[in-house]
Every structure is written in structure tokens, then in C-alpha cells.
Amino acid sequence: MQSDELARPTLADVAARAGVSASTASLAFSGSGPVSDATKERVLAAAADLGYAGPDPRARSLRRGRSGIVGVVLEERIRDAFLDPVNIQMLDGITEGIAPLGAGLLLLTDTGEAGGNAVGIESAPVDAVVLIGCSPRLGHSVEALRRRGIPAVAIEGAAGEDIPEISIDNREATRRGAEYLRELGHTDVALVTLPFDADRTRGELTPELIAGSTADTASERLAGARLVFPDAGGRVAATSSIEEGREAGLTLLADSATRPTAIIAQSDLLAAGVINAAEELGIAVPAELSVLGFDGIRVDGLQHDLTTLAQPSVSKGRAAGEAVVQLLAGRPGESVCFTSTLHVGDTTAVPHHR
Amino acid sequence: MQSDELARPTLADVAARAGVSASTASLAFSGSGPVSDATKERVLAAAADLGYAGPDPRARSLRRGRSGIVGVVLEERIRDAFLDPVNIQMLDGITEGIAPLGAGLLLLTDTGEAGGNAVGIESAPVDAVVLIGCSPRLGHSVEALRRRGIPAVAIEGAAGEDIPEISIDNREATRRGAEYLRELGHTDVALVTLPFDADRTRGELTPELIAGSTADTASERLAGARLVFPDAGGRVAATSSIEEGREAGLTLLADSATRPTAIIAQSDLLAAGVINAAEELGIAVPAELSVLGFDGIRVDGLQHDLTTLAQPSVSKGRAAGEAVVQLLAGRPGESVCFTSTLHVGDTTAVPHHR
DNA sequence: ACCCCCGATCGAATCGATTCGGCCTAGAAT
DNA sequence: ATTCTAGGCCGAATCGATTCGATCGGGGGT
């Protein structure tokens, strides 16, 4: 017990006890290479005797040049990033995608240079990295990765040259959704968008905010909507949440004289919030207000079948994971752009004749 | 460019180019030890020239014996674990707690032995591990950690001997909440509980299910409620979600003749679902039905100030993180049991006189 | 003018496992 | 019976950085 504390046994100790060389013992563990069953058994027995818990992953990764860890870089604090089920689904997809690697997932946030000897993006023992929804602000991190020779894959965010990009048809999908609303007869449409900048400025949708955008997703979805409704105004939410959607909705719907007949929300959570706001104000959905979401998640607690642009979040994550696998195998990673499908639920209808 | 690909520069290369020894170059980077400014600058310049991205974390961790990574073991799939904001908050707390370490968070799921050379709990390059809500099923993993000499901290779940435990007063808190309901005058109370087993069996709250419980949290909270309402029956949810709460609520409230005047839910999400169910059935909360939650999270989209037992989730995480820091410093980790506070919101009231 | 001491630098050992080339021996082929 | 073959095992180099003890040189004390 105490000797365990003082000196954990190493492979060499095990080998000595088993009466074989370290190299043989190694083979016995890793399985690759010709080792007689008898010997292997002896080594394993010796290991058990000594309480040896298997090769030290640190030494192994130094020698092998692989750590078996894939980094996931989130732009926000964990708390914020995981607020939206979409991100969680993507994470799940990534897990699936890298399953053949048997690698672990290391959570990294891109909060500038990690102080001291912290394990930041510039010095994490990762074999590859998945960048999630990262803005150009990540430039230097990407540069660091390139220098370190660590392959990367970006989800929803241009990262640069040789970095495969997994994305969806944000603009086109939103355009289709908007088109659908127009076909229903809507002409007076308002938007509730995701934040455009890292500060998450909330408020009215102004040209200034749009111009200063660092968020591709928000910009693209906006552009798509404006292809159909060029003059559509609206509100910018600070984050993708029901509460933010509700606040935006309350503002947009406050004045019954000027309120729109349809609202395009850039996420399902926001859409759910808008619906809540409408119900609070006694506005019937979809009879008096149509609401279009984006994501295609099941919003926990929402008693509507949201009309939305369903994006394959899990597939996105999986594709990213698979690209990582390719990259690590030395093959070029494949960029993929998924297509969202318009799911028509019960939150959209022909406009109410006021 | 191509030479970069063929051979990434090492510290030795940098040292050679700077005209110093590897040891000096190392000091220049790690900062510890006396190095003249001139030399340091020369080394850094050489590094820049060569495109050296800093010391290899793998080699560093082998030598230092520390990887700078803390593992977080979740019992469920990522998707499930992150469904409940409580878990995310705890993760956030852990991040805060281990901040002084500057360590990264490695996500591990305890899905049995990881196949092949996968990075499982038995072979992850982690300095310490936080076990979240883990059942006895984790026994062998804990054993592996012990053998490897990796310190661990458990949140909500007895893990064994020398493992510090971070928990809350599940039983006592629930008892207080139940007491409060009784003081209000409620006598007819039903429960909506978290799942009792790994299978997440949904259904009626039966003695069999309770007897076969592997989930301390659910059992303890149940016990607390029954200290006040010994005969309270109810429903077992399959997971902590609004939707599950709603289904349970619909069942419990279906028969207006026998329906309870109050429902004790074991999580805020479940409580929110119960409230939704009540509203769907035209039952006013709190006038006709009191609802008590557990957790004290802000349920996104819920337009009620939930009466609930607020537990300090972030603090729990932080305490776990701090315990990890202690453990890694060679000091004994401290077990902590936090106290939940009864937050009286607007979802409880004196029972409706039928 | 001499000696001591301290700061800067270097060499070499070390962390623990993997892997490649070589050697030895037992069994097969001729 | 001899040679060939191949499986099984070992030795030694290697992965890349850290760190301890030793060395060297120059400024301060007397």
C-alpha cells in the first residue's frame, strides 16, 4: 500500500517480475507483435501482482505521437455554449464521428491566451481540434494550430485555407422559409436574430449592427430572409434562449396596430420565446401570428409543432468527427455543406385578416 | 513550408539556432530559473524563426508527471447529461474550481470498458477526475483510478473510502419543502421523481422500483418527502425534462376527483412540466395546485417563479474543483455537503377548497 | 590586487513506453 | 542429417522536454 504510494510500478518492473524484457512486456500489453500466449499470460499475471494499471498514457502518447484526445473549441463559456441543444447535439455527433478513434473530448474555450502554464488551445495535448462556431477572432488560435501541425475542422465558421468546413445552407434555407411565409400571404414580417457580435448586443436590428457582424450564421440567415423580405426589421437577441425570444417577441408584438403577421426567428429557442410572448399577449399562433424557427430541435416544454428549418445538427457533428478521422489518417478532410429542410408544423398559417 | 511538414522543430533545434543548450532554451520557455533577458530573447527569436510552437505537451507531461487535464466522468451520454442545466452549471463550477490549475476538462463517459486503445477512464492522461452522479456501477472504474493513483472527487454519489464527496442535503431539503407544503395545509400530495435505475424506467412509483434503486439522489429526495407525507405516491420520470414532467403531471392530474392539491417534483424541469400539464388541463397554479421543484435553476421559458429547493449547483462544481486542487497539492480533499434553501415563489399556496 | 560568491549556462540523466533490427532456437523441408 | 524459415524474445535507440548538479565567469567585498 505504502510502496504503491512511493513508487507506482512501471512496465519495466512488470517485465522484471515476469522475467522478460521491457519490450516483450510492451508487446504483451499493446497486443501488436508476436508474443506467445504463455509469456503474455505471465506478464499479465505479474502486472496484476504488482497492481500495475497499464501503460502510462503520457509516455505512450509521447512515443506514439498521438494522445488520443480531440479538442473541441467553443467560443463561449461552457455555460453559454450548452444552453442551446443544437450545440449539445453537435457535440454528440462529434462523439459519434470520432468513435473509431476511441478518442476523448477535451473542452477548450477560446478565452484569449490561457494564463501561465494553462492548457489552452496553444498547448493542449490534442491530436486534432474541432472549432465550433468560431469567428475570425479565432485567427491567432488557428495560426497556433497550424504551427503546431494540429489538424482542425470548423463547424459553422470560416477558419481558413486547409481547414475543412462543416456548414449548412443558412442563407438559402432561411430564404426558403421566408418564401414559404410569403406564399402563405405574409408581407409584414419581422425578424428575431442571433447576436451579431462577440459582445452579444441586444436591441433593434440596425444597419450598424449588421455591418459590424462577426457572426456568419446570423448574417447569412438574415441575408436569406431579406432576399424575400428586403425591408424586414426586427430585434437582435443576446443569446439563443427562450427568454430572449420572449423579450424580443414582446417588443415586436406590443403595438397591435403595427405588429407583423409573421416572425422569423433565427433559432427554435427564440421562436419558442416568441410564441410564449404571443400567448401572453393573447395573440393566437398561428391564427394571428405565424412563427418560423430554425434548427429543428424539440424544444423541451413547447406545446407546438414548430414550423422550422430543420438542420441536421447531429450529422454536422458527425461529419466534423469523420473529417477529423480522415485528417488524422493523412487524407484530406472533406468540407460538407448540409441542407436544411423546411418542416411545416402548426405555427404558421395564412395571415390573419385584420 | 514542406520542411515544416517533414519535421516540426523541437526545443533542441531552437536551442541550436539560438546558440544555447537545450536546457537553457527550456528555461527560457518555462520561465522558471535564471536566464538573462538577452538569452531569453534570442531563444524566443529563434523559435519564431523556426515556427516553433512551444514545448510539446506530451513530452512535457511525461517529464513533469502532470498532464494538466482533469477528467469529468458522466454516467450518461453527453446528450442526456447536458439536458439538465444543473449539470451544466456544475461543469461551470468545476471549471471555476480548477481554474488555478489552468487545466482542461476531458469528457469521459463511463460506458463500460472502452474498446481497443480507446481513451477510457482506465487510460486517460488525466491528473484527477471528477465523478458526477455516479452509481455503484462505477465500482470497477474507481478501482482502476485507485490503482493508477489518480485522485478523484465524487459529486452526488458515494464512490468509496478516500474519495471526497460533494453533495447536498437531498433528504433534509426535501423534507423542509414538504413540511412547508403541509404547513400551507396540504395533505394530499403526489410526487414526480427522477429515475431510480440505470434503465430509466418510467411509470408509477412502486415499492419495487424504490427497492431496486441505484440512484441516491432520487431515493434520498423521496425519503425526505415521505418523512412528511409517508403515503405519498406518484410517478417516476425517465429523465429530468419538462416533457417528462408534463407527462407525469397529466397522469397525476387526469382525474379531477382524486387529484392531489400539491405535487413535489424532484427537479425544476419536472416541476415546469407539471405546471404546463396543469395549465393544459385548466388547473390554476398555485390556486388549485401547488408545485414544488428542486434545483433552483431558472427554467428557460417558464413564466413562473417556481417554489423550489435551491441547491448551489455552481458551488458544488466549484467545491469539487477545489477539492481536486487540494488533492493534487497532496492535501486531503474535503468532503462538503451543501445546504439547499427553500425558495418560495409563486407556485405554491394554501390548498384550494374543493 | 585577490578571493569569494552568485547568477547564467551547460551536460547528462530521466520520465515510461514503443519499436526496429537482430539473434536464437525449434520445427519444417529436402 | 543439414539447411532454411519463422516465430519469439531481447537490446538499444528514440520520443521531446525538464531538472539537478556542475561549471564558468565576472562583479563586489576587503
PDB file of N, CA, C and O (backbone and C1' of nucleotides) in Angstrom, chain D residues 1-28:
ATOM      1  P    DA D   1      21.244 -38.451 -38.102  1.00  0.00           P
ATOM      2  O5'  DA D   1      21.800 -37.373 -39.113  1.00  0.00           O
ATOM      3  C5'  DA D   1      22.944 -37.658 -39.922  1.00  0.00           C
ATOM      4  C4'  DA D   1      23.148 -36.508 -40.865  1.00  0.00           C
ATOM      5  C3'  DA D   1      23.412 -35.177 -40.168  1.00  0.00           C
ATOM      6  O3'  DA D   1      24.345 -34.421 -40.928  1.00  0.00           O
ATOM      7  C1'  DA D   1      21.413 -35.015 -41.436  1.00  0.00           C
ATOM      8  P    DT D   2      25.083 -33.149 -40.313  1.00  0.00           P
ATOM      9  O5'  DT D   2      24.531 -32.042 -41.310  1.00  0.00           O
ATOM     10  C5'  DT D   2      24.600 -32.266 -42.725  1.00  0.00           C
ATOM     11  C4'  DT D   2      23.778 -31.190 -43.407  1.00  0.00           C
ATOM     12  C3'  DT D   2      23.970 -29.789 -42.845  1.00  0.00           C
ATOM     13  O3'  DT D   2      24.164 -28.860 -43.903  1.00  0.00           O
ATOM     14  C1'  DT D   2      21.668 -30.337 -42.882  1.00  0.00           C
ATOM     15  P    DT D   3      24.684 -27.359 -43.500  1.00  0.00           P
ATOM     16  O5'  DT D   3      23.524 -26.520 -44.230  1.00  0.00           O
ATOM     17  C5'  DT D   3      22.976 -26.998 -45.482  1.00  0.00           C
ATOM     18  C4'  DT D   3      21.587 -26.429 -45.644  1.00  0.00           C
ATOM     19  C3'  DT D   3      21.469 -24.927 -45.341  1.00  0.00           C
ATOM     20  O3'  DT D   3      20.706 -24.315 -46.368  1.00  0.00           O
ATOM     21  C1'  DT D   3      19.866 -26.121 -44.099  1.00  0.00           C
ATOM     22  P    DC D   4      20.778 -22.750 -46.492  1.00  0.00           P
ATOM     23  O5'  DC D   4      19.216 -22.389 -46.446  1.00  0.00           O
ATOM     24  C5'  DC D   4      18.282 -23.267 -47.095  1.00  0.00           C
ATOM     25  C4'  DC D   4      16.907 -23.092 -46.468  1.00  0.00           C
ATOM     26  C3'  DC D   4      16.532 -21.632 -46.174  1.00  0.00           C
ATOM     27  O3'  DC D   4      15.253 -21.365 -46.722  1.00  0.00           O
ATOM     28  C1'  DC D   4      16.200 -22.966 -44.243  1.00  0.00           C
ATOM     29  P    DT D   5      14.739 -19.875 -46.738  1.00  0.00           P
ATOM     30  O5'  DT D   5      13.669 -19.941 -45.565  1.00  0.00           O
ATOM     31  C5'  DT D   5      12.772 -21.047 -45.484  1.00  0.00           C
ATOM     32  C4'  DT D   5      11.884 -20.865 -44.267  1.00  0.00           C
ATOM     33  C3'  DT D   5      11.523 -19.416 -43.964  1.00  0.00           C
ATOM     34  O3'  DT D   5      10.135 -19.330 -43.710  1.00  0.00           O
ATOM     35  C1'  DT D   5      12.466 -20.442 -42.035  1.00  0.00           C
ATOM     36  P    DA D   6       9.420 -17.920 -43.860  1.00  0.00           P
ATOM     37  O5'  DA D   6       8.558 -17.907 -42.530  1.00  0.00           O
ATOM     38  C5'  DA D   6       8.259 -19.142 -41.869  1.00  0.00           C
ATOM     39  C4'  DA D   6       8.292 -18.936 -40.372  1.00  0.00           C
ATOM     40  C3'  DA D   6       7.935 -17.506 -39.945  1.00  0.00           C
ATOM     41  O3'  DA D   6       7.109 -17.566 -38.797  1.00  0.00           O
ATOM     42  C1'  DA D   6       9.963 -18.118 -38.978  1.00  0.00           C
ATOM     43  P    DG D   7       6.069 -16.421 -38.513  1.00  0.00           P
ATOM     44  O5'  DG D   7       5.538 -16.882 -37.083  1.00  0.00           O
ATOM     45  C5'  DG D   7       5.643 -18.256 -36.720  1.00  0.00           C
ATOM     46  C4'  DG D   7       6.339 -18.371 -35.368  1.00  0.00           C
ATOM     47  C3'  DG D   7       5.897 -17.323 -34.350  1.00  0.00           C
ATOM     48  O3'  DG D   7       5.721 -17.944 -33.100  1.00  0.00           O
ATOM     49  C1'  DG D   7       8.239 -17.232 -34.602  1.00  0.00           C
ATOM     50  P    DG D   8       5.016 -17.155 -31.910  1.00  0.00           P
ATOM     51  O5'  DG D   8       6.269 -16.787 -31.011  1.00  0.00           O
ATOM     52  C5'  DG D   8       7.033 -17.843 -30.436  1.00  0.00           C
ATOM     53  C4'  DG D   8       8.165 -17.259 -29.625  1.00  0.00           C
ATOM     54  C3'  DG D   8       7.761 -16.115 -28.703  1.00  0.00           C
ATOM     55  O3'  DG D   8       8.393 -16.338 -27.438  1.00  0.00           O
ATOM     56  C1'  DG D   8       9.532 -15.419 -30.086  1.00  0.00           C
ATOM     57  P    DC D   9       8.021 -15.419 -26.172  1.00  0.00           P
ATOM     58  O5'  DC D   9       9.330 -14.534 -26.056  1.00  0.00           O
ATOM     59  C5'  DC D   9      10.577 -15.189 -25.823  1.00  0.00           C
ATOM     60  C4'  DC D   9      11.716 -14.218 -26.009  1.00  0.00           C
ATOM     61  C3'  DC D   9      11.607 -12.929 -25.184  1.00  0.00           C
ATOM     62  O3'  DC D   9      12.643 -12.957 -24.193  1.00  0.00           O
ATOM     63  C1'  DC D   9      12.328 -12.505 -27.445  1.00  0.00           C
ATOM     64  P    DC D  10      12.783 -11.781 -23.144  1.00  0.00           P
ATOM     65  O5'  DC D  10      14.021 -10.995 -23.751  1.00  0.00           O
ATOM     66  C5'  DC D  10      15.185 -11.729 -24.148  1.00  0.00           C
ATOM     67  C4'  DC D  10      16.160 -10.800 -24.841  1.00  0.00           C
ATOM     68  C3'  DC D  10      16.428  -9.486 -24.115  1.00  0.00           C
ATOM     69  O3'  DC D  10      17.823  -9.303 -24.010  1.00  0.00           O
ATOM     70  C1'  DC D  10      15.812  -9.058 -26.365  1.00  0.00           C
ATOM     71  P    DG D  11      18.441  -8.313 -22.903  1.00  0.00           P
ATOM     72  O5'  DG D  11      19.184  -7.246 -23.821  1.00  0.00           O
ATOM     73  C5'  DG D  11      19.488  -7.591 -25.165  1.00  0.00           C
ATOM     74  C4'  DG D  11      20.161  -6.454 -25.882  1.00  0.00           C
ATOM     75  C3'  DG D  11      20.538  -5.228 -25.062  1.00  0.00           C
ATOM     76  O3'  DG D  11      21.739  -4.693 -25.599  1.00  0.00           O
ATOM     77  C1'  DG D  11      18.831  -4.640 -26.623  1.00  0.00           C
ATOM     78  P    DA D  12      22.367  -3.352 -25.059  1.00  0.00           P
ATOM     79  O5'  DA D  12      21.751  -2.264 -26.067  1.00  0.00           O
ATOM     80  C5'  DA D  12      21.672  -2.569 -27.467  1.00  0.00           C
ATOM     81  C4'  DA D  12      21.129  -1.359 -28.209  1.00  0.00           C
ATOM     82  C3'  DA D  12      21.455  -0.013 -27.561  1.00  0.00           C
ATOM     83  O3'  DA D  12      21.644   0.937 -28.584  1.00  0.00           O
ATOM     84  C1'  DA D  12      19.122  -0.256 -27.672  1.00  0.00           C
ATOM     85  P    DA D  13      22.153   2.398 -28.268  1.00  0.00           P
ATOM     86  O5'  DA D  13      21.232   3.263 -29.261  1.00  0.00           O
ATOM     87  C5'  DA D  13      20.849   2.704 -30.509  1.00  0.00           C
ATOM     88  C4'  DA D  13      19.550   3.327 -30.962  1.00  0.00           C
ATOM     89  C3'  DA D  13      19.478   4.846 -30.760  1.00  0.00           C
ATOM     90  O3'  DA D  13      18.923   5.429 -31.921  1.00  0.00           O
ATOM     91  C1'  DA D  13      17.649   3.821 -29.673  1.00  0.00           C
ATOM     92  P    DT D  14      18.809   6.986 -32.029  1.00  0.00           P
ATOM     93  O5'  DT D  14      17.308   7.253 -31.589  1.00  0.00           O
ATOM     94  C5'  DT D  14      16.247   6.501 -32.189  1.00  0.00           C
ATOM     95  C4'  DT D  14      14.922   6.983 -31.656  1.00  0.00           C
ATOM     96  C3'  DT D  14      14.884   8.468 -31.290  1.00  0.00           C
ATOM     97  O3'  DT D  14      13.818   9.073 -31.997  1.00  0.00           O
ATOM     98  C1'  DT D  14      14.016   7.143 -29.520  1.00  0.00           C
ATOM     99  P    DC D  15      13.831  10.660 -32.189  1.00  0.00           P
ATOM    100  O5'  DC D  15      12.342  11.060 -31.780  1.00  0.00           O
ATOM    101  C5'  DC D  15      11.232  10.176 -31.868  1.00  0.00           C
ATOM    102  C4'  DC D  15      10.215  10.541 -30.809  1.00  0.00           C
ATOM    103  C3'  DC D  15      10.401  11.950 -30.286  1.00  0.00           C
ATOM    104  O3'  DC D  15       9.443  12.820 -30.880  1.00  0.00           O
ATOM    105  C1'  DC D  15      10.064  10.365 -28.498  1.00  0.00           C
ATOM    106  P    DG D  16      10.015  14.202 -31.472  1.00  0.00           P
ATOM    107  O5'  DG D  16      10.117  15.161 -30.206  1.00  0.00           O
ATOM    108  C5'  DG D  16       8.933  15.543 -29.532  1.00  0.00           C
ATOM    109  C4'  DG D  16       9.301  16.181 -28.217  1.00  0.00           C
ATOM    110  C3'  DG D  16      10.292  17.330 -28.316  1.00  0.00           C
ATOM    111  O3'  DG D  16       9.635  18.479 -27.838  1.00  0.00           O
ATOM    112  C1'  DG D  16      10.868  15.851 -26.557  1.00  0.00           C
ATOM    113  P    DA D  17      10.349  19.841 -27.609  1.00  0.00           P
ATOM    114  O5'  DA D  17      10.486  19.888 -26.022  1.00  0.00           O
ATOM    115  C5'  DA D  17       9.290  19.760 -25.273  1.00  0.00           C
ATOM    116  C4'  DA D  17       9.579  19.303 -23.871  1.00  0.00           C
ATOM    117  C3'  DA D  17      10.254  20.349 -22.985  1.00  0.00           C
ATOM    118  O3'  DA D  17       9.419  20.612 -21.885  1.00  0.00           O
ATOM    119  C1'  DA D  17      11.301  18.213 -22.780  1.00  0.00           C
ATOM    120  P    DT D  18       9.680  21.834 -20.936  1.00  0.00           P
ATOM    121  O5'  DT D  18      10.319  21.126 -19.661  1.00  0.00           O
ATOM    122  C5'  DT D  18       9.562  20.137 -18.992  1.00  0.00           C
ATOM    123  C4'  DT D  18      10.393  19.507 -17.904  1.00  0.00           C
ATOM    124  C3'  DT D  18      11.017  20.478 -16.897  1.00  0.00           C
ATOM    125  O3'  DT D  18      10.804  19.919 -15.612  1.00  0.00           O
ATOM    126  C1'  DT D  18      12.678  19.048 -17.762  1.00  0.00           C
ATOM    127  P    DT D  19      10.811  20.824 -14.317  1.00  0.00           P
ATOM    128  O5'  DT D  19      12.091  20.294 -13.533  1.00  0.00           O
ATOM    129  C5'  DT D  19      12.375  18.897 -13.547  1.00  0.00           C
ATOM    130  C4'  DT D  19      13.785  18.673 -13.032  1.00  0.00           C
ATOM    131  C3'  DT D  19      14.365  19.819 -12.207  1.00  0.00           C
ATOM    132  O3'  DT D  19      15.120  19.266 -11.155  1.00  0.00           O
ATOM    133  C1'  DT D  19      15.791  19.356 -13.987  1.00  0.00           C
ATOM    134  P    DC D  20      15.233  19.957  -9.750  1.00  0.00           P
ATOM    135  O5'  DC D  20      16.394  19.108  -9.061  1.00  0.00           O
ATOM    136  C5'  DC D  20      16.605  17.741  -9.467  1.00  0.00           C
ATOM    137  C4'  DC D  20      18.094  17.486  -9.615  1.00  0.00           C
ATOM    138  C3'  DC D  20      18.974  18.324  -8.692  1.00  0.00           C
ATOM    139  O3'  DC D  20      19.981  17.518  -8.104  1.00  0.00           O
ATOM    140  C1'  DC D  20      19.643  18.648 -10.936  1.00  0.00           C
ATOM    141  P    DG D  21      20.784  18.041  -6.827  1.00  0.00           P
ATOM    142  O5'  DG D  21      22.296  17.984  -7.332  1.00  0.00           O
ATOM    143  C5'  DG D  21      22.731  16.852  -8.094  1.00  0.00           C
ATOM    144  C4'  DG D  21      23.905  17.261  -8.952  1.00  0.00           C
ATOM    145  C3'  DG D  21      24.978  18.067  -8.225  1.00  0.00           C
ATOM    146  O3'  DG D  21      26.261  17.538  -8.557  1.00  0.00           O
ATOM    147  C1'  DG D  21      24.263  19.241 -10.148  1.00  0.00           C
ATOM    148  P    DA D  22      27.593  18.200  -7.970  1.00  0.00           P
ATOM    149  O5'  DA D  22      28.205  18.819  -9.297  1.00  0.00           O
ATOM    150  C5'  DA D  22      28.293  18.003 -10.467  1.00  0.00           C
ATOM    151  C4'  DA D  22      28.871  18.833 -11.596  1.00  0.00           C
ATOM    152  C3'  DA D  22      30.078  19.683 -11.191  1.00  0.00           C
ATOM    153  O3'  DA D  22      31.056  19.633 -12.223  1.00  0.00           O
ATOM    154  C1'  DA D  22      28.375  21.075 -12.061  1.00  0.00           C
ATOM    155  P    DT D  23      32.512  20.303 -11.985  1.00  0.00           P
ATOM    156  O5'  DT D  23      32.509  21.464 -13.080  1.00  0.00           O
ATOM    157  C5'  DT D  23      31.895  21.237 -14.362  1.00  0.00           C
ATOM    158  C4'  DT D  23      31.768  22.571 -15.079  1.00  0.00           C
ATOM    159  C3'  DT D  23      32.958  23.508 -14.848  1.00  0.00           C
ATOM    160  O3'  DT D  23      33.352  24.056 -16.100  1.00  0.00           O
ATOM    161  C1'  DT D  23      30.940  24.625 -14.384  1.00  0.00           C
ATOM    162  P    DC D  24      34.846  24.649 -16.264  1.00  0.00           P
ATOM    163  O5'  DC D  24      34.543  26.103 -16.835  1.00  0.00           O
ATOM    164  C5'  DC D  24      33.360  26.315 -17.627  1.00  0.00           C
ATOM    165  C4'  DC D  24      32.941  27.761 -17.514  1.00  0.00           C
ATOM    166  C3'  DC D  24      34.093  28.731 -17.233  1.00  0.00           C
ATOM    167  O3'  DC D  24      34.003  29.822 -18.123  1.00  0.00           O
ATOM    168  C1'  DC D  24      32.350  29.077 -15.678  1.00  0.00           C
ATOM    169  P    DG D  25      35.309  30.680 -18.418  1.00  0.00           P
ATOM    170  O5'  DG D  25      34.754  32.159 -18.241  1.00  0.00           O
ATOM    171  C5'  DG D  25      33.399  32.453 -18.609  1.00  0.00           C
ATOM    172  C4'  DG D  25      32.883  33.591 -17.764  1.00  0.00           C
ATOM    173  C3'  DG D  25      33.931  34.670 -17.461  1.00  0.00           C
ATOM    174  O3'  DG D  25      33.346  35.940 -17.653  1.00  0.00           O
ATOM    175  C1'  DG D  25      32.955  33.925 -15.448  1.00  0.00           C
ATOM    176  P    DG D  26      34.299  37.222 -17.927  1.00  0.00           P
ATOM    177  O5'  DG D  26      33.560  38.356 -17.092  1.00  0.00           O
ATOM    178  C5'  DG D  26      32.120  38.417 -17.090  1.00  0.00           C
ATOM    179  C4'  DG D  26      31.637  38.932 -15.751  1.00  0.00           C
ATOM    180  C3'  DG D  26      32.402  40.170 -15.243  1.00  0.00           C
ATOM    181  O3'  DG D  26      31.490  41.069 -14.655  1.00  0.00           O
ATOM    182  C1'  DG D  26      32.507  38.482 -13.624  1.00  0.00           C
ATOM    183  P    DG D  27      31.803  42.643 -14.730  1.00  0.00           P
ATOM    184  O5'  DG D  27      31.139  43.172 -13.377  1.00  0.00           O
ATOM    185  C5'  DG D  27      29.804  42.777 -13.033  1.00  0.00           C
ATOM    186  C4'  DG D  27      29.676  42.672 -11.521  1.00  0.00           C
ATOM    187  C3'  DG D  27      30.201  43.894 -10.748  1.00  0.00           C
ATOM    188  O3'  DG D  27      29.339  44.174  -9.663  1.00  0.00           O
ATOM    189  C1'  DG D  27      31.343  41.975 -10.027  1.00  0.00           C
ATOM    190  P    DG D  28      29.475  45.514  -8.853  1.00  0.00           P
ATOM    191  O5'  DG D  28      29.671  44.994  -7.368  1.00  0.00           O
ATOM    192  C5'  DG D  28      28.763  44.037  -6.816  1.00  0.00           C
ATOM    193  C4'  DG D  28      29.327  43.503  -5.514  1.00  0.00           C
ATOM    194  C3'  DG D  28      29.822  44.586  -4.555  1.00  0.00           C
ATOM    195  O3'  DG D  28      29.482  44.236  -3.218  1.00  0.00           O
ATOM    196  C1'  DG D  28      31.615  43.138  -5.072  1.00  0.00           C
TER     197       DG D  28
END
